[in-house]
Coordinates of C-alpha atoms and ligand atoms in Angstrom, one line a residue:
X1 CA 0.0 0.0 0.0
X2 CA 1.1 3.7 -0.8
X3 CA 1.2 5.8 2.4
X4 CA 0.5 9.7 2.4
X5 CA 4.7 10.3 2.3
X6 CA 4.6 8.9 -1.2
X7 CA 1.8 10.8 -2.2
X8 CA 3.4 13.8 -0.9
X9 CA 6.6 13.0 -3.1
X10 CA 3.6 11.9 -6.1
X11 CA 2.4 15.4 -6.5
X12 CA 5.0 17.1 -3.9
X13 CA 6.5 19.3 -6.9
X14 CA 2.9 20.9 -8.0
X15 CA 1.9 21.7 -4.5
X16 CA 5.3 23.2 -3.6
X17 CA 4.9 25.8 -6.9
X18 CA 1.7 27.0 -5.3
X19 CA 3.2 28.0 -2.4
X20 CA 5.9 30.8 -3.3
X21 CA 3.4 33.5 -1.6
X22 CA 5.3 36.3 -0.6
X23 CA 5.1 36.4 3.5
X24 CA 2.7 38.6 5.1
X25 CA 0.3 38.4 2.4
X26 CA -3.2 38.7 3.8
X27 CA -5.4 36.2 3.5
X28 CA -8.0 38.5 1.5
X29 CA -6.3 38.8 -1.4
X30 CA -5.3 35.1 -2.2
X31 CA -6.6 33.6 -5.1
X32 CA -7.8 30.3 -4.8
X33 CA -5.5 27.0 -5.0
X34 CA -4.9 25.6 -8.2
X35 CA -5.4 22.3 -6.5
X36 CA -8.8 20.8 -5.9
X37 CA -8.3 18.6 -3.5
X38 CA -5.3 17.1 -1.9
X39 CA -6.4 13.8 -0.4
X40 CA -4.6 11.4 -1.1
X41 CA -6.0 9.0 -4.0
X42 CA -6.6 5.5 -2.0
X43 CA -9.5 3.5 -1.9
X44 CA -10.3 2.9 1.5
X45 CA -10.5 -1.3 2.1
X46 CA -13.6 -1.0 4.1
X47 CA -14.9 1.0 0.8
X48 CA -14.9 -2.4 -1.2
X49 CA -16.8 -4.4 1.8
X50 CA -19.6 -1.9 1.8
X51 CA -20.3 -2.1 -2.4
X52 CA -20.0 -5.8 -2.2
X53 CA -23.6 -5.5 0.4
X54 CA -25.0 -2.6 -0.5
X55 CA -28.2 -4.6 -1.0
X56 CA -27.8 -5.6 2.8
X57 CA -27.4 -2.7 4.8
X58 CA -29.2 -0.7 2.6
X59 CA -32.3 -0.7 5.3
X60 CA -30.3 -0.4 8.6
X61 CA -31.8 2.1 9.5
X62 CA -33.8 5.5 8.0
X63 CA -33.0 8.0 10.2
X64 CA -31.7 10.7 9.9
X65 CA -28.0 10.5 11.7
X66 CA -27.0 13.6 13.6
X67 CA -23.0 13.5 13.8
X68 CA -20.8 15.3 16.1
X69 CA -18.2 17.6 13.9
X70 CA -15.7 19.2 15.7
X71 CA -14.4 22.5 14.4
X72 CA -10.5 23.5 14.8
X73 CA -9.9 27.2 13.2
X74 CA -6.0 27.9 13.3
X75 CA -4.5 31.2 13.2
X76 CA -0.5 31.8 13.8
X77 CA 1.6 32.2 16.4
X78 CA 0.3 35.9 17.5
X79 CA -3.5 35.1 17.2
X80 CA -3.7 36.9 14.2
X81 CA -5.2 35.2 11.1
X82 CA -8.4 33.4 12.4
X83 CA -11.2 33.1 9.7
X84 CA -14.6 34.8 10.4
X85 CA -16.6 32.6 12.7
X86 CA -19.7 33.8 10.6
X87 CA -18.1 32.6 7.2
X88 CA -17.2 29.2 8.6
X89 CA -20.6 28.7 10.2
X90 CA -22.2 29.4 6.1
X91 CA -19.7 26.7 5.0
X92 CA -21.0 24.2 7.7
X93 CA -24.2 25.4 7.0
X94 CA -23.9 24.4 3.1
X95 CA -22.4 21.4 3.6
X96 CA -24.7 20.2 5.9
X97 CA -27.2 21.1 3.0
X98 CA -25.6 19.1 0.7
X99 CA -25.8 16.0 3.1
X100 CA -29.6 16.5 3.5
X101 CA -29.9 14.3 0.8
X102 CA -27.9 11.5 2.6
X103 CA -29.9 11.3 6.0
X104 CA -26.8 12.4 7.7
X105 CA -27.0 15.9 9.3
X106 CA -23.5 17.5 11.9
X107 CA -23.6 19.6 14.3
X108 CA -21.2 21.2 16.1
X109 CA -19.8 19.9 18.8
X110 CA -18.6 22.0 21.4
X111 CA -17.3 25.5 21.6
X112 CA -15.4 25.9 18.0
X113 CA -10.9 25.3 19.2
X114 CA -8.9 28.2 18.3
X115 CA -5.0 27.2 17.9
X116 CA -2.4 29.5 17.8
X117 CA 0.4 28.1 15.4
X118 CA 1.8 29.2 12.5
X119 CA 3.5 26.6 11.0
X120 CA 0.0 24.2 11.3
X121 CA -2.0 27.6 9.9
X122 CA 0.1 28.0 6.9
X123 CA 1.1 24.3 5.6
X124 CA 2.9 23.5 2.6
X125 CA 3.4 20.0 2.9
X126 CA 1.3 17.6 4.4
X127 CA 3.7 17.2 7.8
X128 CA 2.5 19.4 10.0
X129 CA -0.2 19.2 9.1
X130 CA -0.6 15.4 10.2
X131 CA 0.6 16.5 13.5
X132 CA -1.8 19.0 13.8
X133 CA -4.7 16.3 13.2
X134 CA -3.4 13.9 15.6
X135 CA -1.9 16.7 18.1
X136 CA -5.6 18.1 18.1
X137 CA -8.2 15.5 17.0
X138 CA -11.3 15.0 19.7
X139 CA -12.7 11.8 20.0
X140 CA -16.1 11.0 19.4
X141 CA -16.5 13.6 16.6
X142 CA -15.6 14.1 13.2
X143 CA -12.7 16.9 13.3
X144 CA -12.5 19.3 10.2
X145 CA -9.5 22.3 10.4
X146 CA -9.9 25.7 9.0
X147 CA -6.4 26.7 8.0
X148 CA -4.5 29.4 5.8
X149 CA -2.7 26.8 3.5
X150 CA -3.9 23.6 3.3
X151 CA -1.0 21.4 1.2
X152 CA -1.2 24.1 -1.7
X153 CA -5.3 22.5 -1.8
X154 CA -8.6 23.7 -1.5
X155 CA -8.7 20.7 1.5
X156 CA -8.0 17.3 1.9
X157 CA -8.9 14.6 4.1
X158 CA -5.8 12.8 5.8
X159 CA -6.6 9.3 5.9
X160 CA -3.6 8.2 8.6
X161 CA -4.4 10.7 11.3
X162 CA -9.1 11.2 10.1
X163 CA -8.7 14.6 10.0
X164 CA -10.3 17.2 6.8
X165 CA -8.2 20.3 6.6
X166 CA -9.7 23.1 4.5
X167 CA -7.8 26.3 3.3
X168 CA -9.6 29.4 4.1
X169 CA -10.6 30.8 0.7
X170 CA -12.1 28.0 -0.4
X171 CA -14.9 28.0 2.3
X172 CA -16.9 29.7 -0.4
X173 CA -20.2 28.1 -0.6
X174 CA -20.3 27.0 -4.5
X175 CA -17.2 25.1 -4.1
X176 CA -18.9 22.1 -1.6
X177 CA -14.9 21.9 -0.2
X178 CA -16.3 20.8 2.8
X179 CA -18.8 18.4 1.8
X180 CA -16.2 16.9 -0.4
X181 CA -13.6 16.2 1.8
X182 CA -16.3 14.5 4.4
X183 CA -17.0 12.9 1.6
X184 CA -13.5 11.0 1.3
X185 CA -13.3 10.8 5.3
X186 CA -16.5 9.0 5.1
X187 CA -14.7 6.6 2.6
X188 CA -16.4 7.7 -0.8
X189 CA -13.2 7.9 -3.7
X190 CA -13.2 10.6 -6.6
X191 CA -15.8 9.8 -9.2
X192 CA -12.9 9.5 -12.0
X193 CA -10.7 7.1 -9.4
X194 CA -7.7 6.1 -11.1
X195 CA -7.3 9.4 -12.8
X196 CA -5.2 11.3 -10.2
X197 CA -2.6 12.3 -12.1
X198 CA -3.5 11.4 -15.5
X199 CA -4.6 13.7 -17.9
X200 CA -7.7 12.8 -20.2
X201 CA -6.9 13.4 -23.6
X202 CA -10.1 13.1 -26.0
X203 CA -8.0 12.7 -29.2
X204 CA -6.4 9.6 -28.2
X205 CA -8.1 6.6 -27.5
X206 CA -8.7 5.7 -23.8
X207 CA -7.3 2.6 -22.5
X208 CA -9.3 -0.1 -20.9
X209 CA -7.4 0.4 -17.4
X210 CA -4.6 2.9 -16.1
X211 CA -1.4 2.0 -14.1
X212 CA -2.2 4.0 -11.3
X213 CA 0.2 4.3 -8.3
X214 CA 1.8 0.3 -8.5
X215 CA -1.5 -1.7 -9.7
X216 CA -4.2 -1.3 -12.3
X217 CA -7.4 0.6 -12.2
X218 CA -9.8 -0.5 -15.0
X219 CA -11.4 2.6 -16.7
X220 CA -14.8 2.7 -16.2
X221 CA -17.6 2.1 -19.3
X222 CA -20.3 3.7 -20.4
X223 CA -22.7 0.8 -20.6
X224 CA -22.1 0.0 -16.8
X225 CA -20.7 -3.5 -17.2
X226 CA -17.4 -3.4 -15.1
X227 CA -19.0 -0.6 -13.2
X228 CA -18.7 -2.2 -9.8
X229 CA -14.4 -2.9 -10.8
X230 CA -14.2 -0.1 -12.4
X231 CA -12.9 3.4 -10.9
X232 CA -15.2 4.2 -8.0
X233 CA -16.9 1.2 -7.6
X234 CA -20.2 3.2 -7.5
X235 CA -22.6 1.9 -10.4
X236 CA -24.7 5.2 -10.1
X237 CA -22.0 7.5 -10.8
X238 CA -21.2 8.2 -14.4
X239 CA -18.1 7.6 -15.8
X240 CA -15.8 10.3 -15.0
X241 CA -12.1 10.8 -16.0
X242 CA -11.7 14.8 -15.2
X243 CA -9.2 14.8 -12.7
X244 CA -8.9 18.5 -13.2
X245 CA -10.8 21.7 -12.2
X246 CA -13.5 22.2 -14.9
X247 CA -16.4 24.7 -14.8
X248 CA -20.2 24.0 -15.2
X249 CA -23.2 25.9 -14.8
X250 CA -26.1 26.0 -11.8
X251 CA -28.5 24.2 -14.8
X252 CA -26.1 22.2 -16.7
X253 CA -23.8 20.1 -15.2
X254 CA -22.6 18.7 -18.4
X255 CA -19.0 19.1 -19.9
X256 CA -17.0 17.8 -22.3
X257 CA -17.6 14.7 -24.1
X258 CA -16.1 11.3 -23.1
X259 CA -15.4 8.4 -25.2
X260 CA -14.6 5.2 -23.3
X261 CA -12.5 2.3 -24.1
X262 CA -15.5 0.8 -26.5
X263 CA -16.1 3.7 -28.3
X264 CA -19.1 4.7 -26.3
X265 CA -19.5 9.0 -26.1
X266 CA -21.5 10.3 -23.6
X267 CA -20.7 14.0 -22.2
X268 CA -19.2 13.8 -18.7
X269 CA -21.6 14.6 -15.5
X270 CA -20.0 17.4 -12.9
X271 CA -23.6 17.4 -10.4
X272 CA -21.4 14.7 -7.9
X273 CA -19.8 16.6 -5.3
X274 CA -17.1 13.9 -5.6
X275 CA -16.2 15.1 -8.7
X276 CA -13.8 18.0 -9.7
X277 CA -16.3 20.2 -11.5
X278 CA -15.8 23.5 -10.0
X279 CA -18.9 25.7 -9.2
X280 CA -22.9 25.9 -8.8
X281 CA -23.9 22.6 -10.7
X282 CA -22.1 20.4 -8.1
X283 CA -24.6 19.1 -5.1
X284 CA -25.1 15.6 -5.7
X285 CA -24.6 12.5 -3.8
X286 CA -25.8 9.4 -5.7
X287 CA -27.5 6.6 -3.6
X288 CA -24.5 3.9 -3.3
X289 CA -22.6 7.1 -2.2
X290 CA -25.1 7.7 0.2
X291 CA -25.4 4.1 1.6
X292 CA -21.6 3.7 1.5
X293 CA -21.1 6.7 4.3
X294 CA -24.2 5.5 6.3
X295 CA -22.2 2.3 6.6
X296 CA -19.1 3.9 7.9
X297 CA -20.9 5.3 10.2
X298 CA -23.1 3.0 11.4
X299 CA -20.4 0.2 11.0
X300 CA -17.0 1.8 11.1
X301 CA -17.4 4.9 13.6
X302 CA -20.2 4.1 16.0
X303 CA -19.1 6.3 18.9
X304 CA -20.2 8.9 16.6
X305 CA -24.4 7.7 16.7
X306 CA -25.9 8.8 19.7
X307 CA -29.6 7.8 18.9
X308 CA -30.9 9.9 21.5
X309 CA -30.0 13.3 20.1
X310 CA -33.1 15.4 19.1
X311 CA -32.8 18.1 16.7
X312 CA -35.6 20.8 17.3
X313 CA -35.5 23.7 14.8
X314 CA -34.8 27.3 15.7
X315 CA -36.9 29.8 14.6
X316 CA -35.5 33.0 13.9
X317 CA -38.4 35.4 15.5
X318 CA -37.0 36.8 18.9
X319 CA -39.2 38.8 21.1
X320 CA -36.9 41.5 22.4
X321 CA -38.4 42.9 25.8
X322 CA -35.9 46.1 25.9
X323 CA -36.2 48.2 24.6
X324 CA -39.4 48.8 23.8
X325 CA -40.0 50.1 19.8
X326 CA -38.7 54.0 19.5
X327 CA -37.9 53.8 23.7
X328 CA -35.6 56.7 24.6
X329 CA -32.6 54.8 26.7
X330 CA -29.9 56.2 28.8
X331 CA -26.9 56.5 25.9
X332 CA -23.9 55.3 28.4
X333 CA -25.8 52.8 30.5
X334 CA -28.6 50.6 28.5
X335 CA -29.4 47.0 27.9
X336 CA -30.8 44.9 25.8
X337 CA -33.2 42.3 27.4
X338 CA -34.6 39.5 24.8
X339 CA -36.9 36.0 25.8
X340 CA -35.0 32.9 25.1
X341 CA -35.6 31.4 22.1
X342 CA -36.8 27.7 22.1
X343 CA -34.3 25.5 20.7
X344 CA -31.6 28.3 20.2
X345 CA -28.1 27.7 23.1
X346 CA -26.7 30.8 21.5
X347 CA -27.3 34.4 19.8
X348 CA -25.4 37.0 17.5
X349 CA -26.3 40.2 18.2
X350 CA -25.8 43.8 16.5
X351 CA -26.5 47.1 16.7
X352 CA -25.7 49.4 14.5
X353 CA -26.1 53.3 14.6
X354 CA -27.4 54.0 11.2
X355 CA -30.3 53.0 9.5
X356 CA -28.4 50.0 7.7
X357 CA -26.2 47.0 9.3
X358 CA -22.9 48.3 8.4
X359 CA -20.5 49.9 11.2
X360 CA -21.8 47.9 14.0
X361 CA -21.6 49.0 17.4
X362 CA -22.3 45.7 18.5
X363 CA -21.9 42.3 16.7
X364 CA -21.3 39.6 19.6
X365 CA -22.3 36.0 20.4
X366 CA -24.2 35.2 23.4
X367 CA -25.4 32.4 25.5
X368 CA -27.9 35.0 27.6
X369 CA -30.8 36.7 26.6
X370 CA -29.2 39.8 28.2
X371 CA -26.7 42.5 27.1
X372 CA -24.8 44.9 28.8
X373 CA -24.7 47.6 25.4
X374 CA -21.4 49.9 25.1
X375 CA -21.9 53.7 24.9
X376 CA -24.1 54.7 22.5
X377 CA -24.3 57.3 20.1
X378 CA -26.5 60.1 21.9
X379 CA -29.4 61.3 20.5
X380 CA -28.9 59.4 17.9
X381 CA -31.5 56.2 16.6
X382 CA -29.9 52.8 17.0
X383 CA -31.2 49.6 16.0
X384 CA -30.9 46.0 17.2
X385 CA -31.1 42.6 15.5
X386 CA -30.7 39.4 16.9
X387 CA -30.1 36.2 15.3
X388 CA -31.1 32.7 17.7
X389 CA -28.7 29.8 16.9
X390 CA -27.5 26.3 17.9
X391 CA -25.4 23.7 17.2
X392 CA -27.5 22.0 15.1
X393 CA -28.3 25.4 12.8
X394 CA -25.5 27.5 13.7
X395 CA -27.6 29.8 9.9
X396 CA -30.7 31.7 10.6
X397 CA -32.3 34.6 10.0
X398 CA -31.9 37.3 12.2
X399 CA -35.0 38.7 13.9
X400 CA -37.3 42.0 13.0
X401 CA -35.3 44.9 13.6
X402 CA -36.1 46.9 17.1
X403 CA -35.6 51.0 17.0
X404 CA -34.9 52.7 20.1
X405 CA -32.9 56.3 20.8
X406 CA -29.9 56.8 22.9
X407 CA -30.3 59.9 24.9
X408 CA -28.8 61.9 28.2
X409 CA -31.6 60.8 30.9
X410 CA -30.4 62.9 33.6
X411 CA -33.5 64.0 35.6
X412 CA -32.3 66.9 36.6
X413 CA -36.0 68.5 36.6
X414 CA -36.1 66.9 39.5
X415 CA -33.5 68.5 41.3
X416 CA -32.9 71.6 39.2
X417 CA -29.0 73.3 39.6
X418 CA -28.0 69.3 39.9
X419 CA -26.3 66.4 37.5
X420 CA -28.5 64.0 39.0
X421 CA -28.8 60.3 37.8
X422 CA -29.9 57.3 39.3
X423 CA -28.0 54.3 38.2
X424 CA -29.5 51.0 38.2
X425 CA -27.1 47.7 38.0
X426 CA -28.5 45.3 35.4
X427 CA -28.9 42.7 35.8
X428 CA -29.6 42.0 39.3
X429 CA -29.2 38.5 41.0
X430 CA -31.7 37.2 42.8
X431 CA -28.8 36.0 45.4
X432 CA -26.9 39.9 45.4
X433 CA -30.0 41.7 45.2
X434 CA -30.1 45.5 43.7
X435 CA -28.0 47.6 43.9
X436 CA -28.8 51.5 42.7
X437 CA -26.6 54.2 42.8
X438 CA -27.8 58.1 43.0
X439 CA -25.5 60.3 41.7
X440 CA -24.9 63.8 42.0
X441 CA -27.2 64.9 44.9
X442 CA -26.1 66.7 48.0
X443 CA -26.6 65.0 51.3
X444 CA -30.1 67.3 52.1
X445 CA -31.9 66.2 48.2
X446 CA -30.9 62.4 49.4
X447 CA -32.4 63.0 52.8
X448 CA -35.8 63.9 51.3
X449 CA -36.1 60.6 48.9
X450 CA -37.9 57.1 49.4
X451 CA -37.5 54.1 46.9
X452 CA -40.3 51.8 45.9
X453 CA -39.3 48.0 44.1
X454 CA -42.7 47.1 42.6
X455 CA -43.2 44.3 39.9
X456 CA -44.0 44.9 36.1
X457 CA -47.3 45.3 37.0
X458 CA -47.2 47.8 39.4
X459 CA -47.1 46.3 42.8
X460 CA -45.0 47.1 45.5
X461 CA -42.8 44.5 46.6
X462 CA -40.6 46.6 49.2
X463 CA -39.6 50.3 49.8
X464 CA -36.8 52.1 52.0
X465 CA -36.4 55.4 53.0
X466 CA -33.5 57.6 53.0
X467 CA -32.1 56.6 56.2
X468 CA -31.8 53.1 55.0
X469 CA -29.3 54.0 52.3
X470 CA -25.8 54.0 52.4
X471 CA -24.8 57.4 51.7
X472 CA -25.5 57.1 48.2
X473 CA -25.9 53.7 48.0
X474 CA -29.1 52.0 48.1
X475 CA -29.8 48.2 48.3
X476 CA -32.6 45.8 48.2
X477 CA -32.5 42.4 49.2
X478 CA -34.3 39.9 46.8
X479 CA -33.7 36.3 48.1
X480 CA -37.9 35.9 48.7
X481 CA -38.6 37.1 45.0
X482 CA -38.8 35.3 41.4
X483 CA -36.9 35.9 38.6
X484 CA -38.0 38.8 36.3
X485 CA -38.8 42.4 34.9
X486 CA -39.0 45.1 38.1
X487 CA -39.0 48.6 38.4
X488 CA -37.3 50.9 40.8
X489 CA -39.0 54.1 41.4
X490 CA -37.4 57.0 43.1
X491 CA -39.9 59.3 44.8
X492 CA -39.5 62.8 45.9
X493 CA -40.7 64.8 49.0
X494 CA -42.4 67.2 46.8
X495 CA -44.2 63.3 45.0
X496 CA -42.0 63.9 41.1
X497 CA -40.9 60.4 40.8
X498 CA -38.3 58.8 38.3
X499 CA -38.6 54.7 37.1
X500 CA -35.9 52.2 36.0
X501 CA -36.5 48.9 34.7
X502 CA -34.3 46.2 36.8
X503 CA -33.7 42.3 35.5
X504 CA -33.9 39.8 38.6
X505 CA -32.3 36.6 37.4
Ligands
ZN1 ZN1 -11.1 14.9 -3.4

């Protein structure tokens, strides 16, 4: 058997002229790879006991099988180089559209693992690489790396260490990378197997096999009869001997004509995503494919089935409790306050100070339903979005937009000649209780206030007066009250009064 090393000396001198990128080139302006795909052209021996009982297993089970994927995004040495969180979460989310078809849907597992190391981010040869996968892998999951330089390939899977490594510009959606190089972890060969490395050339007449890395591969026909021999082993994949990039279109995936060793034309099929047409036409897995990764999973990697994952969709309406629609908030000192979505473990959220989403104040991911916002842009309209996830749809929709204005809320009609403000920590804990801060007010203004707690709807769950505050300081116990939306209400002698909302959780 040929092990990767050989492969790397096989195609070592094409990958190493892709790679003469001048240092401290940004990862924006590379163009993409010249290389497909990387991995190394092997069929995998469990491949050939799987298309000998196809028949068998074919009804094993129906459901659908969620699979644990692990996600490893490297940057170098200094931190610096990570690819968007957003942009790798679209590439899982396309590639775990292109497996719809197969009954086999990932999620993520865990928090995604950010390495620092340069030499793994940026690899030329398949070396570190390996040690990367093997320094790095998690058990009980699939483990896919997002890198800078993958090998001088768009990806590849690494058969010795199971791990898919996948350069950075080539998360691009139309390209199916990803779903490709799952594709070969989950044992399924190129469509034109045996090809590697050999050019097709239409003028010549094709051979009935090829000498293809120490033993023969017989060249698939058109008819079908030595389709189960023949290249991929897959009788409902067309013969294919492309083992170069070639473009198609979203509604023809046809290309060039093929004659096989018979004689036989028909024009070569680029819909398989384990072929090497490049683009929009390519989102096909055909049903042998299909069953043949079902079986390595069911057969091969059972520690990844865990039958009693449920998958509950995530909708992406989000009913955000503050603020309110065109509510006027305190610019240095608001919050955003949203119900938890069912289904969702996670949100992105953004503000942005202009009417479009560009510029954002705010775009973070959250595991509350509560945020803290930065200093705002005062009087000034703001709005706010917010987009539910999980592991299992880490895509969505983001919610109606929500409008509010940032302005100074200083109540100072209430003691005129003052900077007064009443401060309000959110959220509170139930455990801590809450704490409020008056600012600005001379000893004989704080003398003269009470504060009321009351619930959202207006009751009145406890009070102090002045002489119960600490200097400025005012506190309320909460260990006897549930979780939720209060409001703290200063009052004056003279009975002018100012309200804050207060989160208990
Ligand atoms: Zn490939």
């Amino acid at each position: 058997m040929i092990n990767f090393n050989s492969f790397l000396l096989y195609t070592g001198v094409a990958l190493l002229t892709l790679l003469l990128s001048t240092p401290g080139y940004s990862q924006e302006i590379h163009s993409q790879p010249e290389h497909f795909c990387a991995t190394p052209p092997e069929r995998d021996e469990r491949l050939n006991y799987y298309q000998q009982n196809l028949g068998n297993y074919r009804f094993l089970t129906d459901d659908t099988q969620f699979i644990p994927l692990k996600i490893h995004i490297l940057g170098r040495n200094d931190g610096t180089g990570y690819t968007s969180r957003t942009m790798v979460e679209e590439a899982f989310c396309k590639m775990n559209e292109a497996f719809q078809q197969t009954g086999i849907q990932f999620f993520i597992k865990g928090e995604i693992n950010y390495i620092n190391n340069t030499e793994w981010y940026s690899h030329s040869s398949f070396g570190p690489g390996s040690e990367m996968i093997l320094t790095n892998n998690v058990p009980g999951a699939l483990n896919s790396y997002i890198v800078d330089v993958a090998a001088g390939a768009c990806g590849y899977y690494s058969p010795a260490t199971d791990g898919v490594v996948l350069a950075n510009n080539c998360l691009d959606p139309a390209n199916h990378t990803w779903a490709h190089e799952i594709g070969h972890q989950l044992t399924l060969p190129h469509t034109f197997f045996g090809w590697e490395g050999t050019t097709y050339e239409p003028d010549e007449p094709t051979p009935e096999r090829i000498w293809f890395r120490g033993g023969w591969v017989d060249v698939e026909k058109m008819d079908g009869s030595n389709c189960r021999e023949a290249a991929d082993g897959f009788c409902d994949t067309a013969p294919d001997y492309l083992s170069f990039r070639w473009g198609c279109s979203a509604n023809n995936p046809l290309g060039i004509f093929l004659t096989d060793p018979l004689g036989e034309t028909e024009r070569v099929n680029g819909a398989n995503i384990m072929s090497y047409s490049s683009g929009p036409c390519r989102h096909d897995f055909s049903e042998e494919q299909t069953q043949a990764m079902r079986m390595n999973i069911l057969l091969d990697r059972p520690d990844l089935v865990d039958q009693t994952i449920e998958y509950g969709p995530v909708a992406p309406e989000v009913n955000i409790i503050h603020p309110t629609q065109d509510d006027i908030v305190q610019y240095d000192d608001a919050y955003l306050k949203w119900e938890s979505v069912p289904n969702a473990t996670y949100y992105r959220v953004q503000v942005s100070a202009l009417p479009i989403f560009t510029n954002l104040l705010v775009d973070e991911v959250v595991q509350d339903t509560f945020m803290q916002l930065p200093q705002l842009i005062l009087e000034n309209e703001h709005l706010v979005r917010i987009k539910p996830l999980s592991e299992f749809q880490p895509c969505n929709d983001f919610s109606e937009r929500r409008a509010f204005i940032a302005s100074e809320l200083s109540n100072t009609e209430l003691f005129p000649g003052t900077d007064f403000k009443m401060k309000v920590v959110n959220p509170a804990s139930l455990n801590r209780g809450v704490d409020i801060e008056l600012k600005g007010l001379e000893e004989s203004d704080l003398r003269s206030v009470r504060i009321h707690l009351s619930d959202i709807n207006g009751r009145l769950v406890s009070q102090l007066e002045s002489q119960q505050f600490t200097g400025n300081k005012v506190h309320f116990e909460t260990g006897r009250l549930a979780a939720g939306i209060y409001v703290v209400t200063l009052i004056t002698e003279s009975g002018g009064s100012i309200s804050e909302r207060v989160i208990l959780q």
